[in-house]
C-alpha cells in the first residue's frame, strides 16, 4: 500500500469535521482558525513500542491511548482540544492492525470533538507521535506555577490502577476477574479529564496531569510554584480493585509513584474551595482533597494513619536507567 | 541524564524568544497567540534512522534537516514559520551527539525566527518528529488545488543535487571535490524556501515543495487541480555539479524523481507572470519557468531537445517496497 492510499483509507474523510478547520489532510499544511481572544495550547507526546506499551497491546487500545495521553496534557491546562497531527512509524503495513488502531483513535477523537488535520506515515520501528492543539480563553490557562501556601490539593479519580494493570501482567498478581477487567480498561483506555480541566479554569491555582506518578507530578507543581506540600495518603482515592488486591503498604508505590493514570492533580485557594466543589459536582467530576500547600522548597510530607510516613521512591523517568 | 535535565540543558532557555509565545517549554502545554486575521498552518514530518538518513549523518546536519523539511512545508503554503514542537526518540544519551544535534536545530530555528515551544524525549530507535506551526494572513495560503489551464509552471533553485549526493555516497560516483562539497551541503543542509513562499502569496495559483521528486509532486498539484502539464526538461535548472558529473540522460531520474531538494514548485496565472518575476528578483529568489498547465487528467508531457520524451519512473514512496 502506498502512503497516499494509507492516508486516504484510514485518515482522510474519516472522523469529525470541525468548522474551524479551513483545510484538512491532503496539502502541505493544514489550515485552522483560532477563535478571537483565545490562545493556542500545544502539546506533543510520543509512545514507543516496548517502552510505553507492550508489544501485545490491542491496536485499538493503542490508538485510543496515544491520543488520550496528549488530550490529558490539554486537559491539565484547561484547554478545549480541537486538532491533532498524527505521526505514525510502522514496521510494515498490516491492514487489520491499522483498521483497529485508527478505529481506536477516531473513537476518542470523535468523543472529544477533535479533528485529525494531518500527519506523516513512515517506515521504521513502531512509534507514534501526536501533536495536539487546543484553544483556551486568553489568560485562563492552568499553569504549574500558581500554587500558593494554604491552597488545597486535589486529585480526580482513583490513582494506581494503570500501574496495577501493568504489574499484574508482569508479576502475575492474583487479581479477581472483575477487577482485572476494570484495571486493564483503566490502563488501555485512559480517560483524559478534559471536562474537569475546563471546570477548573478561573478556580484552580495550578494543575498538572498525573503521567509520571503523584509524587513526581506534585513535585513539578511544587518546584514551579516554589512551595512544599502536606499529603494525607489515606485521602488519596483508590479503586475497589486496588483495595481488594493489595494492602495499604503494597499500594503505596502504585498510588504515589506509578503514573499512567492521567488523572488531574490541582490546587485550589481556600476562597474558591466551596464554589469549586459545587461546580465539580454539577459537572459530575469526582475529585478528592488530599492535602495542602505549605511553605518550603519542594518537600512533600506524607501522612498515613495520622503518622508521618517515611517513604522514598522516584517517578518514571524515561532515561533514568541509562548511563551518561 | 534525566529527561528534565536533558530538556533544560539542550532546549530550555536556548534559541530565540518570540513575543507571541506566552508560555514555552516546561508546562503541560505551550501557549501561543495567533495574530488577528491570520490562520494557523500546521505540518508534521518524521525522520527515521536508516530510512530518511544515513546512520553516519552528522548530528548537526540531522538537527538542521529535520527542522528544514518541516519549514519547507510551511514555505509551500506561503506561511511564516513561528513555533515548532520536537519529539526526539533516542537509543541512549550521547552528550556530544545531543550538543551537535541541538546546535544544528537551534541554528536554523534562529535563522528563521522560529521558537521551539515544547516536545517530548523518549527512549527507543533514533527518530525525530517535528510539528511545525506558522501563521498566514486569512485566505492567502497557497494550496495544491489552484492550478488552472494556461498557468505557467516554475521551480526555485536547481533540482537533483540531494539525490546526487545520496547516490554519490552509495554508488561511489566520480564527483569533483568542489562539487562533492556543494552537493553534500545541499543534501545535509537543505534550505527551506520560506521567503519565496511568502513572495508567492497573492500571485501563484498553486504551490508544493519538492520532497518526493518533481514528477511526483507536480502530480499532486495536477491531481488536486484536475489538470495536466507540459514540462520542458531542458528548462529544469541544474547545478554545475550535476552537469559536470552526469550526462543529460543520466540526470533525468535525479531532476525528475529524486526529491529531497526542498525547492518550491508553483504555478502562476499568465496575468501575474511579469509582476511575480519582478517580485522574485526583488527578493533575490531564483526561479525558472519550466512549463505550462494543460487541460487533462494528470498527464505530464515531457519535452527534451524539442522532442517528446518517453519516460517512466515513480517518486519516493515510503511503503512502496512493502508487500501488503
Coordinates of C-alpha atoms in Angstrom, one line a residue:
Chain A
X1 CA 0.0 0.0 0.0
X2 CA 1.3 3.4 -0.9
X3 CA 1.5 6.2 1.6
X4 CA -1.3 8.2 0.0
X5 CA -3.6 5.2 -0.2
X6 CA -3.0 4.5 3.5
X7 CA -3.8 8.1 4.4
X8 CA -6.9 8.2 2.3
X9 CA -8.1 4.8 3.6
X10 CA -7.6 5.3 7.3
X11 CA -7.5 9.0 8.0
X12 CA -8.9 11.2 5.2
X13 CA -12.7 11.6 5.2
X14 CA -13.0 9.7 8.5
X15 CA -13.8 11.2 11.9
X16 CA -15.4 14.5 12.6
X17 CA -15.2 17.7 10.5
X18 CA -14.8 20.9 12.6
X19 CA -15.9 24.2 11.2
X20 CA -12.7 25.9 12.3
X21 CA -10.6 23.6 10.0
X22 CA -10.2 25.5 6.8
X23 CA -8.0 22.9 5.1
X24 CA -7.6 19.3 6.5
X25 CA -5.5 16.4 5.4
X26 CA -4.0 16.4 1.8
X27 CA -1.9 19.6 1.3
X28 CA 1.5 20.7 2.5
X29 CA -0.1 22.0 5.7
X30 CA -3.4 22.1 7.4
X31 CA -5.1 25.5 8.0
X32 CA -7.1 26.2 11.0
X33 CA -8.6 29.3 12.7
X34 CA -8.1 30.0 16.4
X35 CA -11.1 31.8 17.8
X36 CA -10.7 35.5 18.7
X37 CA -9.4 36.2 22.3
X38 CA -8.2 32.6 22.6
X39 CA -4.7 31.3 23.0
X40 CA -3.5 28.2 21.2
X41 CA -2.3 25.4 23.6
X42 CA 0.2 22.9 22.1
X43 CA 1.5 19.6 23.4
X44 CA 3.4 16.6 22.0
X45 CA 3.8 13.1 23.3
X46 CA 5.4 10.0 21.7
X47 CA 4.7 6.4 22.5
X48 CA 7.4 3.9 21.5
X49 CA 6.8 0.1 21.3
X50 CA 8.5 -1.8 24.1
X51 CA 9.0 1.4 26.1
X52 CA 5.5 2.9 26.6
X53 CA 3.4 -0.1 25.7
X54 CA 3.6 -3.9 25.5
X55 CA 4.0 -5.4 22.0
X56 CA 0.8 -7.3 22.5
X57 CA -1.3 -4.2 23.2
X58 CA -4.5 -4.2 21.3
X59 CA -4.1 -1.8 18.4
X60 CA -7.5 -0.3 19.2
X61 CA -6.3 0.5 22.8
X62 CA -3.0 1.9 21.4
X63 CA -4.9 4.2 19.1
X64 CA -7.0 5.4 22.0
X65 CA -4.1 5.7 24.4
X66 CA -1.8 7.8 22.2
X67 CA -4.5 10.4 21.7
X68 CA -5.6 10.2 25.3
X69 CA -2.2 11.0 26.8
X70 CA -2.0 14.1 24.6
X71 CA -5.5 15.3 25.4
X72 CA -4.6 14.8 29.0
X73 CA -2.0 17.5 28.7
X74 CA -4.5 19.8 27.1
X75 CA -6.9 19.0 30.0
X76 CA -4.3 19.9 32.5
X77 CA -4.1 23.4 31.0
X78 CA -7.9 23.7 31.0
X79 CA -7.8 23.8 27.2
X80 CA -10.5 22.6 24.8
X81 CA -9.0 20.0 22.5
X82 CA -9.5 20.9 18.8
X83 CA -7.0 19.5 16.3
X84 CA -4.3 16.8 16.3
X85 CA -1.4 15.8 13.9
X86 CA -0.5 12.1 13.9
X87 CA 3.0 10.9 13.0
X88 CA 2.9 7.1 12.6
X89 CA 6.0 5.0 12.1
X90 CA 5.2 1.4 11.2
X91 CA 7.5 -1.6 10.6
X92 CA 5.1 -2.8 7.9
X93 CA 1.6 -2.4 6.6
X94 CA -0.8 -4.7 8.5
X95 CA -4.3 -3.8 7.2
X96 CA -6.1 -5.4 10.1
X97 CA -3.9 -3.7 12.7
X98 CA -4.3 -0.3 11.0
X99 CA -8.1 -0.7 10.9
X100 CA -8.2 -1.4 14.6
X101 CA -5.6 1.3 15.5
X102 CA -7.3 4.0 13.6
X103 CA -10.7 3.0 14.9
X104 CA -9.5 3.4 18.4
X105 CA -8.1 6.8 17.6
X106 CA -11.1 8.0 15.7
X107 CA -13.4 6.9 18.5
X108 CA -11.8 9.0 21.2
X109 CA -11.2 11.9 18.7
X110 CA -14.9 12.0 17.9
X111 CA -15.9 11.7 21.6
X112 CA -13.8 14.8 22.3
X113 CA -14.8 16.6 19.1
X114 CA -11.2 16.6 17.9
X115 CA -10.2 16.6 14.2
X116 CA -7.1 14.8 12.8
X117 CA -5.8 17.5 10.5
X118 CA -2.6 15.9 9.2
X119 CA 0.4 13.9 10.0
X120 CA 3.1 11.7 8.5
X121 CA 3.4 8.0 7.9
X122 CA 6.9 6.5 7.8
X123 CA 8.5 3.1 7.8
X124 CA 10.5 2.1 10.9
X125 CA 10.2 0.6 14.4
X126 CA 6.6 1.1 15.7
X127 CA 6.2 4.5 17.3
X128 CA 3.5 7.2 17.3
X129 CA 3.9 10.9 18.0
X130 CA 0.9 13.1 18.3
X131 CA 0.9 16.9 18.4
X132 CA -2.3 18.0 20.0
X133 CA -3.7 21.5 19.8
X134 CA -6.4 23.2 21.8
X135 CA -7.8 26.6 22.4
X136 CA -8.3 28.4 25.7
X137 CA -9.7 31.9 26.5
X138 CA -6.8 34.4 26.8
X139 CA -5.3 34.3 30.3
X140 CA -7.3 31.4 31.8
X141 CA -4.8 28.6 31.4
X142 CA -3.9 26.5 34.4
X143 CA -0.2 26.5 34.9
X144 CA 2.0 24.5 37.2
X145 CA 3.4 27.6 38.8
X146 CA 0.4 29.1 40.5
X147 CA 0.2 27.1 43.8
X148 CA 0.2 29.3 46.9
X149 CA 0.8 28.4 50.6
X150 CA -2.6 27.4 52.1
X151 CA -4.1 26.2 48.8
X152 CA -5.8 22.8 48.9
X153 CA -4.5 19.9 46.9
X154 CA -7.0 17.7 44.9
X155 CA -6.9 14.7 42.6
X156 CA -9.6 13.4 40.2
X157 CA -10.4 9.7 40.1
X158 CA -8.6 6.8 41.8
X159 CA -4.9 6.5 41.4
X160 CA -2.7 3.5 40.8
X161 CA -5.0 1.4 38.6
X162 CA -2.8 1.6 35.5
X163 CA 0.3 0.6 37.4
X164 CA -1.7 -2.3 39.0
X165 CA -2.7 -3.4 35.5
X166 CA 1.0 -3.4 34.3
X167 CA 2.4 -5.2 37.3
X168 CA -0.5 -7.7 37.3
X169 CA 0.6 -8.7 33.8
X170 CA 4.3 -8.6 34.6
X171 CA 4.3 -10.2 38.1
X172 CA 1.2 -12.3 37.8
X173 CA -0.7 -10.8 40.8
X174 CA -3.8 -12.6 41.9
X175 CA -6.5 -10.2 40.8
X176 CA -10.2 -11.1 40.8
X177 CA -11.5 -11.4 37.2
X178 CA -14.0 -8.4 37.5
X179 CA -11.1 -6.2 38.9
X180 CA -8.8 -7.4 36.2
X181 CA -11.2 -6.2 33.5
X182 CA -11.5 -2.9 35.3
X183 CA -7.8 -2.2 35.7
X184 CA -7.0 -3.3 32.2
X185 CA -9.7 -1.0 30.9
X186 CA -8.2 1.8 33.0
X187 CA -4.7 1.2 31.5
X188 CA -5.7 0.5 27.9
X189 CA -8.4 3.2 27.6
X190 CA -7.4 6.1 29.9
X191 CA -9.8 8.9 30.1
X192 CA -8.3 12.4 29.7
X193 CA -10.0 14.7 32.2
X194 CA -11.0 17.3 29.7
X195 CA -14.2 18.4 31.3
X196 CA -12.6 18.6 34.7
X197 CA -9.8 20.8 33.3
X198 CA -12.3 23.2 31.8
X199 CA -14.3 23.4 35.1
X200 CA -11.1 24.3 36.9
X201 CA -10.4 27.4 34.8
X202 CA -10.8 30.5 37.0
X203 CA -10.9 28.4 40.2
X204 CA -7.8 26.3 40.5
X205 CA -4.4 28.0 41.1
X206 CA -2.3 25.2 39.4
X207 CA -2.8 21.9 37.7
X208 CA -0.9 19.0 36.1
X209 CA -1.9 15.6 34.8
X210 CA -0.5 12.6 36.6
X211 CA 1.5 10.8 34.0
X212 CA 4.7 10.2 36.0
X213 CA 3.1 9.5 39.4
X214 CA 1.6 11.6 42.1
X215 CA 4.9 12.4 43.9
X216 CA 6.8 13.3 40.7
X217 CA 4.0 15.4 39.2
X218 CA 3.2 17.1 42.5
X219 CA 7.0 17.7 42.6
X220 CA 6.7 19.7 39.3
X221 CA 4.0 21.9 40.7
X222 CA 6.0 22.5 43.9
X223 CA 9.2 23.3 42.0
X224 CA 7.4 25.7 39.6
X225 CA 5.4 27.3 42.4
X226 CA 8.3 27.3 45.0
X227 CA 6.3 25.7 47.8
X228 CA 6.0 22.5 49.7
X229 CA 3.1 20.1 50.3
X230 CA 1.5 18.0 53.0
X231 CA -0.4 14.9 51.7
X232 CA -2.8 12.7 53.6
X233 CA -2.1 9.4 51.9
X234 CA -5.3 8.0 53.4
X235 CA -7.3 10.5 51.4
X236 CA -5.8 9.5 48.0
X237 CA -8.7 7.8 46.2
X238 CA -8.2 4.2 45.3
X239 CA -10.4 1.7 43.4
X240 CA -12.1 -1.4 44.8
X241 CA -9.7 -3.3 42.6
X242 CA -6.7 -1.7 44.3
X243 CA -8.0 -2.2 47.8
X244 CA -9.1 -5.8 47.2
X245 CA -5.8 -6.7 45.6
X246 CA -3.1 -5.0 47.7
X247 CA -2.7 -4.0 51.4
X248 CA -2.0 -0.4 52.3
X249 CA 1.7 -0.7 52.2
X250 CA 1.7 -2.6 49.0
X251 CA -0.5 0.1 47.5
X252 CA 2.0 3.0 48.2
X253 CA 4.2 2.7 45.1
X254 CA 1.1 2.4 42.9
X255 CA -0.8 5.4 44.2
X256 CA 2.3 7.6 44.9
X257 CA 4.7 6.8 42.0
X258 CA 3.3 4.7 39.2
X259 CA 1.7 7.2 37.0
X260 CA -0.1 6.4 33.7
X261 CA -3.5 7.2 35.3
X262 CA -3.9 10.5 33.5
X263 CA -5.9 11.9 36.4
X264 CA -5.6 15.6 37.2
X265 CA -3.7 17.0 40.2
X266 CA -4.7 20.6 41.1
X267 CA -4.5 23.2 43.8
X268 CA -7.4 25.4 44.9
X269 CA -7.2 28.6 47.0
X270 CA -9.3 28.3 50.2
X271 CA -11.6 31.1 48.9
X272 CA -12.6 29.0 45.9
X273 CA -12.9 25.7 47.7
X274 CA -16.7 25.5 48.2
X275 CA -17.5 27.1 44.8
X276 CA -15.3 24.7 43.0
X277 CA -16.5 21.6 44.9
X278 CA -20.1 22.6 43.9
X279 CA -19.1 23.1 40.3
X280 CA -17.3 19.8 40.2
X281 CA -20.4 18.0 41.5
X282 CA -22.5 19.9 38.9
X283 CA -20.4 18.6 36.1
X284 CA -20.1 15.1 37.6
X285 CA -16.4 15.3 38.2
X286 CA -15.2 13.3 41.1
X287 CA -12.2 14.9 43.0
X288 CA -10.7 14.3 46.4
X289 CA -8.9 16.8 48.6
X290 CA -5.7 15.0 49.6
X291 CA -3.6 17.7 51.3
X292 CA -2.5 21.3 51.4
X293 CA 0.3 23.5 50.1
X294 CA 2.9 24.6 52.7
X295 CA 5.8 26.9 52.6
X296 CA 9.1 25.3 51.8
X297 CA 11.3 24.3 48.9
X298 CA 9.5 21.4 47.2
X299 CA 9.3 19.0 50.2
X300 CA 6.4 16.5 50.3
X301 CA 5.3 15.5 53.8
X302 CA 3.3 12.3 53.7
X303 CA 0.9 11.3 56.5
X304 CA -0.6 7.8 56.8
X305 CA -3.0 6.8 59.6
X306 CA -2.2 10.1 61.4
X307 CA 1.6 9.4 61.4
X308 CA 4.3 10.8 59.3
X309 CA 5.3 8.4 56.6
X310 CA 9.0 7.9 55.7
X311 CA 9.0 7.0 52.0
X312 CA 11.4 7.3 49.2
X313 CA 10.7 6.4 45.6
X314 CA 11.0 8.3 42.4
X315 CA 8.7 8.7 39.4
X316 CA 9.1 7.1 36.0
X317 CA 12.0 8.8 34.2
X318 CA 12.5 7.8 30.5
X319 CA 16.2 7.8 30.7
X320 CA 16.8 7.2 34.4
X321 CA 18.3 3.7 33.8
X322 CA 20.8 5.0 31.2
X323 CA 24.4 5.6 32.0
X324 CA 25.5 9.0 30.8
Chain B
X1 CA 20.8 12.1 32.5
X2 CA 17.1 12.6 33.5
X3 CA 14.6 13.7 30.9
X4 CA 14.1 17.1 32.6
X5 CA 17.9 17.7 32.8
X6 CA 18.1 16.9 29.1
X7 CA 15.4 19.3 28.2
X8 CA 16.8 22.0 30.4
X9 CA 20.3 21.6 29.0
X10 CA 19.6 21.4 25.3
X11 CA 16.3 23.1 24.7
X12 CA 15.0 25.4 27.5
X13 CA 16.5 28.8 27.6
X14 CA 18.3 28.2 24.3
X15 CA 17.3 29.7 20.9
X16 CA 15.1 32.7 20.3
X17 CA 12.2 34.0 22.4
X18 CA 9.2 35.2 20.4
X19 CA 6.8 37.7 21.9
X20 CA 3.8 35.6 20.7
X21 CA 4.9 32.7 22.9
X22 CA 3.0 33.2 26.2
X23 CA 4.4 30.0 27.8
X24 CA 7.2 28.0 26.4
X25 CA 8.9 24.7 27.4
X26 CA 8.2 23.4 30.9
X27 CA 4.4 23.1 31.5
X28 CA 1.8 20.6 30.3
X29 CA 1.3 22.6 27.1
X30 CA 2.9 25.6 25.4
X31 CA 0.7 28.7 25.0
X32 CA 0.9 30.9 21.9
X33 CA -1.1 33.7 20.3
X34 CA -2.0 33.6 16.6
X35 CA -2.2 37.2 15.3
X36 CA -5.7 38.5 14.4
X37 CA -6.9 37.8 10.9
X38 CA -4.3 35.1 10.5
X39 CA -4.8 31.4 10.1
X40 CA -2.6 28.8 11.7
X41 CA -0.7 26.5 9.3
X42 CA 0.3 23.1 10.8
X43 CA 2.6 20.4 9.4
X44 CA 4.3 17.3 10.7
X45 CA 7.3 15.3 9.4
X46 CA 9.2 12.4 10.9
X47 CA 12.7 11.3 10.0
X48 CA 13.6 7.7 10.9
X49 CA 17.2 6.5 11.1
X50 CA 18.1 4.2 8.3
X51 CA 15.1 5.3 6.3
X52 CA 15.4 9.0 5.9
X53 CA 19.0 9.5 6.7
X54 CA 22.3 7.5 6.9
X55 CA 23.4 6.3 10.3
X56 CA 26.6 8.3 9.8
X57 CA 24.9 11.6 9.2
X58 CA 26.4 14.4 11.1
X59 CA 24.1 15.2 14.1
X60 CA 24.4 18.9 13.3
X61 CA 23.1 18.2 9.8
X62 CA 20.3 16.0 11.1
X63 CA 19.2 18.7 13.5
X64 CA 19.1 21.2 10.7
X65 CA 17.5 18.8 8.2
X66 CA 14.6 17.7 10.4
X67 CA 13.6 21.3 11.0
X68 CA 14.2 22.3 7.4
X69 CA 11.9 19.7 5.9
X70 CA 9.1 20.9 8.1
X71 CA 9.7 24.6 7.4
X72 CA 9.7 23.6 3.7
X73 CA 6.0 22.5 4.1
X74 CA 5.2 25.9 5.7
X75 CA 7.0 27.6 2.9
X76 CA 5.0 25.8 0.3
X77 CA 1.8 27.2 1.8
X78 CA 3.3 30.7 2.0
X79 CA 3.2 30.7 5.8
X80 CA 5.5 32.5 8.2
X81 CA 7.1 29.8 10.4
X82 CA 6.7 30.6 14.1
X83 CA 6.7 27.7 16.5
X84 CA 7.8 24.0 16.5
X85 CA 7.4 21.0 18.8
X86 CA 10.2 18.5 18.8
X87 CA 9.7 14.8 19.6
X88 CA 13.0 13.1 20.0
X89 CA 13.4 9.3 20.4
X90 CA 17.0 8.4 21.2
X91 CA 18.5 4.9 21.8
X92 CA 20.7 6.4 24.5
X93 CA 22.1 9.7 25.8
X94 CA 25.2 10.7 23.9
X95 CA 26.1 14.2 25.2
X96 CA 28.3 15.1 22.3
X97 CA 25.7 13.9 19.8
X98 CA 23.0 15.9 21.5
X99 CA 25.1 19.0 21.7
X100 CA 25.7 18.9 17.9
X101 CA 22.2 17.9 17.0
X102 CA 20.5 20.6 19.0
X103 CA 23.1 23.2 17.8
X104 CA 22.1 22.3 14.2
X105 CA 18.4 22.7 15.1
X106 CA 18.8 25.9 17.0
X107 CA 20.8 27.5 14.2
X108 CA 18.2 27.1 11.6
X109 CA 15.4 27.9 14.1
X110 CA 17.1 31.2 14.9
X111 CA 17.7 32.0 11.2
X112 CA 14.0 31.7 10.5
X113 CA 12.9 33.3 13.8
X114 CA 11.2 30.1 15.0
X115 CA 10.9 29.1 18.7
X116 CA 10.9 25.6 20.0
X117 CA 7.9 25.6 22.3
X118 CA 7.9 22.1 23.6
X119 CA 8.2 18.4 22.7
X120 CA 8.9 15.0 24.2
X121 CA 12.0 12.9 24.7
X122 CA 11.7 9.2 24.7
X123 CA 14.0 6.2 24.6
X124 CA 13.9 4.0 21.5
X125 CA 15.3 3.6 18.0
X126 CA 16.5 7.0 16.7
X127 CA 13.7 9.0 15.2
X128 CA 12.6 12.6 15.2
X129 CA 9.1 14.1 14.6
X130 CA 8.6 17.8 14.3
X131 CA 5.3 19.5 14.3
X132 CA 5.8 23.0 12.8
X133 CA 3.4 25.8 13.1
X134 CA 3.2 29.0 11.1
X135 CA 0.8 31.9 10.5
X136 CA -0.6 33.2 7.3
X137 CA -3.0 36.1 6.6
X138 CA -6.5 34.8 6.2
X139 CA -7.3 33.5 2.7
X140 CA -3.8 33.9 1.2
X141 CA -2.5 30.3 1.6
X142 CA -1.0 28.6 -1.5
X143 CA -2.9 25.3 -2.0
X144 CA -2.1 22.4 -4.3
X145 CA -5.6 22.7 -5.9
X146 CA -5.5 26.1 -7.6
X147 CA -3.6 25.5 -10.9
X148 CA -5.6 26.4 -14.0
X149 CA -5.1 25.7 -17.7
X150 CA -2.6 28.1 -19.1
X151 CA -0.8 28.8 -15.8
X152 CA 3.0 28.8 -16.0
X153 CA 5.0 26.2 -14.0
X154 CA 8.0 27.3 -12.0
X155 CA 10.6 25.8 -9.8
X156 CA 13.1 27.5 -7.4
X157 CA 16.7 26.5 -7.4
X158 CA 18.5 23.6 -9.2
X159 CA 16.9 20.1 -8.8
X160 CA 18.6 16.8 -8.2
X161 CA 21.5 17.8 -6.0
X162 CA 20.4 15.9 -2.9
X163 CA 19.8 12.8 -4.9
X164 CA 23.2 13.1 -6.5
X165 CA 24.7 13.4 -3.0
X166 CA 23.0 10.2 -1.9
X167 CA 23.9 8.2 -4.9
X168 CA 27.5 9.5 -5.0
X169 CA 27.9 8.0 -1.5
X170 CA 26.0 4.8 -2.3
X171 CA 27.4 4.1 -5.8
X172 CA 30.7 5.9 -5.5
X173 CA 30.2 8.3 -8.4
X174 CA 33.3 10.2 -9.6
X175 CA 32.4 13.7 -8.4
X176 CA 35.0 16.6 -8.4
X177 CA 35.9 17.6 -4.8
X178 CA 34.4 21.1 -5.0
X179 CA 31.2 19.6 -6.4
X180 CA 31.1 17.0 -3.7
X181 CA 31.2 19.6 -1.0
X182 CA 28.4 21.5 -2.7
X183 CA 26.0 18.5 -3.2
X184 CA 26.7 17.2 0.3
X185 CA 25.9 20.7 1.7
X186 CA 22.7 20.7 -0.4
X187 CA 21.7 17.3 1.0
X188 CA 22.8 17.8 4.6
X189 CA 21.7 21.5 5.0
X190 CA 18.6 21.9 2.7
X191 CA 17.3 25.5 2.7
X192 CA 13.5 25.7 3.1
X193 CA 12.3 28.4 0.6
X194 CA 10.5 30.4 3.2
X195 CA 11.0 33.8 1.7
X196 CA 10.0 32.5 -1.8
X197 CA 6.8 31.1 -0.4
X198 CA 5.8 34.4 1.1
X199 CA 6.6 36.3 -2.1
X200 CA 4.2 33.9 -3.9
X201 CA 1.2 34.8 -1.8
X202 CA -1.4 36.6 -3.9
X203 CA 0.5 35.8 -7.1
X204 CA 0.9 32.0 -7.5
X205 CA -2.2 29.8 -8.1
X206 CA -0.8 26.6 -6.5
X207 CA 2.4 25.5 -4.8
X208 CA 4.1 22.5 -3.3
X209 CA 7.6 21.7 -2.0
X210 CA 9.6 19.1 -3.9
X211 CA 10.2 16.4 -1.3
X212 CA 9.3 13.3 -3.4
X213 CA 10.6 14.5 -6.8
X214 CA 9.4 16.8 -9.5
X215 CA 7.2 14.3 -11.2
X216 CA 5.5 13.0 -8.0
X217 CA 5.0 16.5 -6.5
X218 CA 3.8 18.0 -9.8
X219 CA 1.5 15.0 -9.9
X220 CA -0.1 16.1 -6.6
X221 CA -0.8 19.6 -8.0
X222 CA -2.3 18.1 -11.2
X223 CA -4.5 15.7 -9.3
X224 CA -5.7 18.3 -6.8
X225 CA -6.3 20.9 -9.6
X226 CA -7.7 18.3 -12.1
X227 CA -5.3 19.4 -14.9
X228 CA -2.3 18.2 -16.9
X229 CA 1.1 19.6 -17.6
X230 CA 3.7 20.2 -20.3
X231 CA 7.3 20.3 -19.0
X232 CA 10.4 21.4 -20.9
X233 CA 13.0 19.2 -19.2
X234 CA 15.8 21.4 -20.7
X235 CA 14.4 24.3 -18.6
X236 CA 14.7 22.5 -15.3
X237 CA 17.5 24.2 -13.5
X238 CA 20.5 22.1 -12.6
X239 CA 23.8 22.9 -10.8
X240 CA 27.3 22.9 -12.2
X241 CA 27.9 19.8 -10.1
X242 CA 25.1 18.0 -11.8
X243 CA 26.1 19.0 -15.3
X244 CA 29.8 18.2 -14.7
X245 CA 29.0 14.8 -13.2
X246 CA 26.2 13.2 -15.3
X247 CA 25.1 13.5 -18.9
X248 CA 21.6 14.6 -19.8
X249 CA 20.1 11.1 -19.8
X250 CA 21.8 10.2 -16.5
X251 CA 20.4 13.4 -15.0
X252 CA 16.8 12.5 -15.7
X253 CA 16.0 10.4 -12.6
X254 CA 17.7 12.9 -10.4
X255 CA 16.0 16.0 -11.6
X256 CA 12.6 14.4 -12.3
X257 CA 12.2 11.8 -9.5
X258 CA 14.7 12.0 -6.7
X259 CA 13.3 14.7 -4.4
X260 CA 14.8 15.7 -1.1
X261 CA 15.8 19.1 -2.7
X262 CA 13.0 21.0 -0.9
X263 CA 12.7 23.6 -3.6
X264 CA 9.3 25.0 -4.4
X265 CA 7.2 24.1 -7.4
X266 CA 4.5 26.6 -8.2
X267 CA 2.0 27.7 -10.9
X268 CA 1.4 31.3 -12.0
X269 CA -1.5 32.7 -14.0
X270 CA -0.3 34.5 -17.2
X271 CA -1.7 37.8 -15.8
X272 CA 0.7 37.6 -12.8
X273 CA 3.8 36.4 -14.6
X274 CA 5.7 39.6 -15.1
X275 CA 4.7 41.0 -11.8
X276 CA 5.8 37.9 -10.0
X277 CA 9.1 37.6 -11.9
X278 CA 9.9 41.2 -10.9
X279 CA 9.0 40.5 -7.2
X280 CA 11.1 37.3 -7.2
X281 CA 14.1 39.3 -8.5
X282 CA 13.5 42.0 -5.9
X283 CA 13.6 39.4 -3.1
X284 CA 16.6 37.6 -4.6
X285 CA 14.6 34.4 -5.3
X286 CA 15.8 32.4 -8.3
X287 CA 13.1 30.6 -10.1
X288 CA 12.8 29.1 -13.6
X289 CA 9.7 28.7 -15.8
X290 CA 9.8 25.0 -16.8
X291 CA 6.4 24.5 -18.5
X292 CA 2.7 25.2 -18.6
X293 CA -0.6 23.7 -17.3
X294 CA -2.7 22.0 -19.9
X295 CA -6.2 20.5 -19.8
X296 CA -6.3 16.9 -19.0
X297 CA -6.4 14.4 -16.1
X298 CA -3.0 14.5 -14.5
X299 CA -0.8 13.6 -17.5
X300 CA 2.7 15.0 -17.6
X301 CA 4.1 15.6 -21.1
X302 CA 7.9 15.9 -21.0
X303 CA 9.9 17.6 -23.8
X304 CA 13.6 17.2 -24.2
X305 CA 15.6 18.9 -27.0
X306 CA 12.4 19.8 -28.8
X307 CA 11.2 16.2 -28.8
X308 CA 8.7 14.3 -26.7
X309 CA 10.4 12.3 -24.0
X310 CA 9.1 8.8 -23.2
X311 CA 10.0 8.3 -19.5
X312 CA 8.5 6.3 -16.7
X313 CA 9.7 6.4 -13.1
X314 CA 7.9 7.0 -9.8
X315 CA 8.7 9.2 -6.9
X316 CA 9.9 8.0 -3.5
X317 CA 7.1 6.2 -1.6
X318 CA 7.7 5.2 2.0
X319 CA 5.9 1.9 1.8
X320 CA 6.2 1.1 -1.9
X321 CA 8.6 -1.8 -1.3
X322 CA 6.4 -3.4 1.3
X323 CA 4.1 -6.3 0.5
X324 CA 0.6 -5.8 1.7

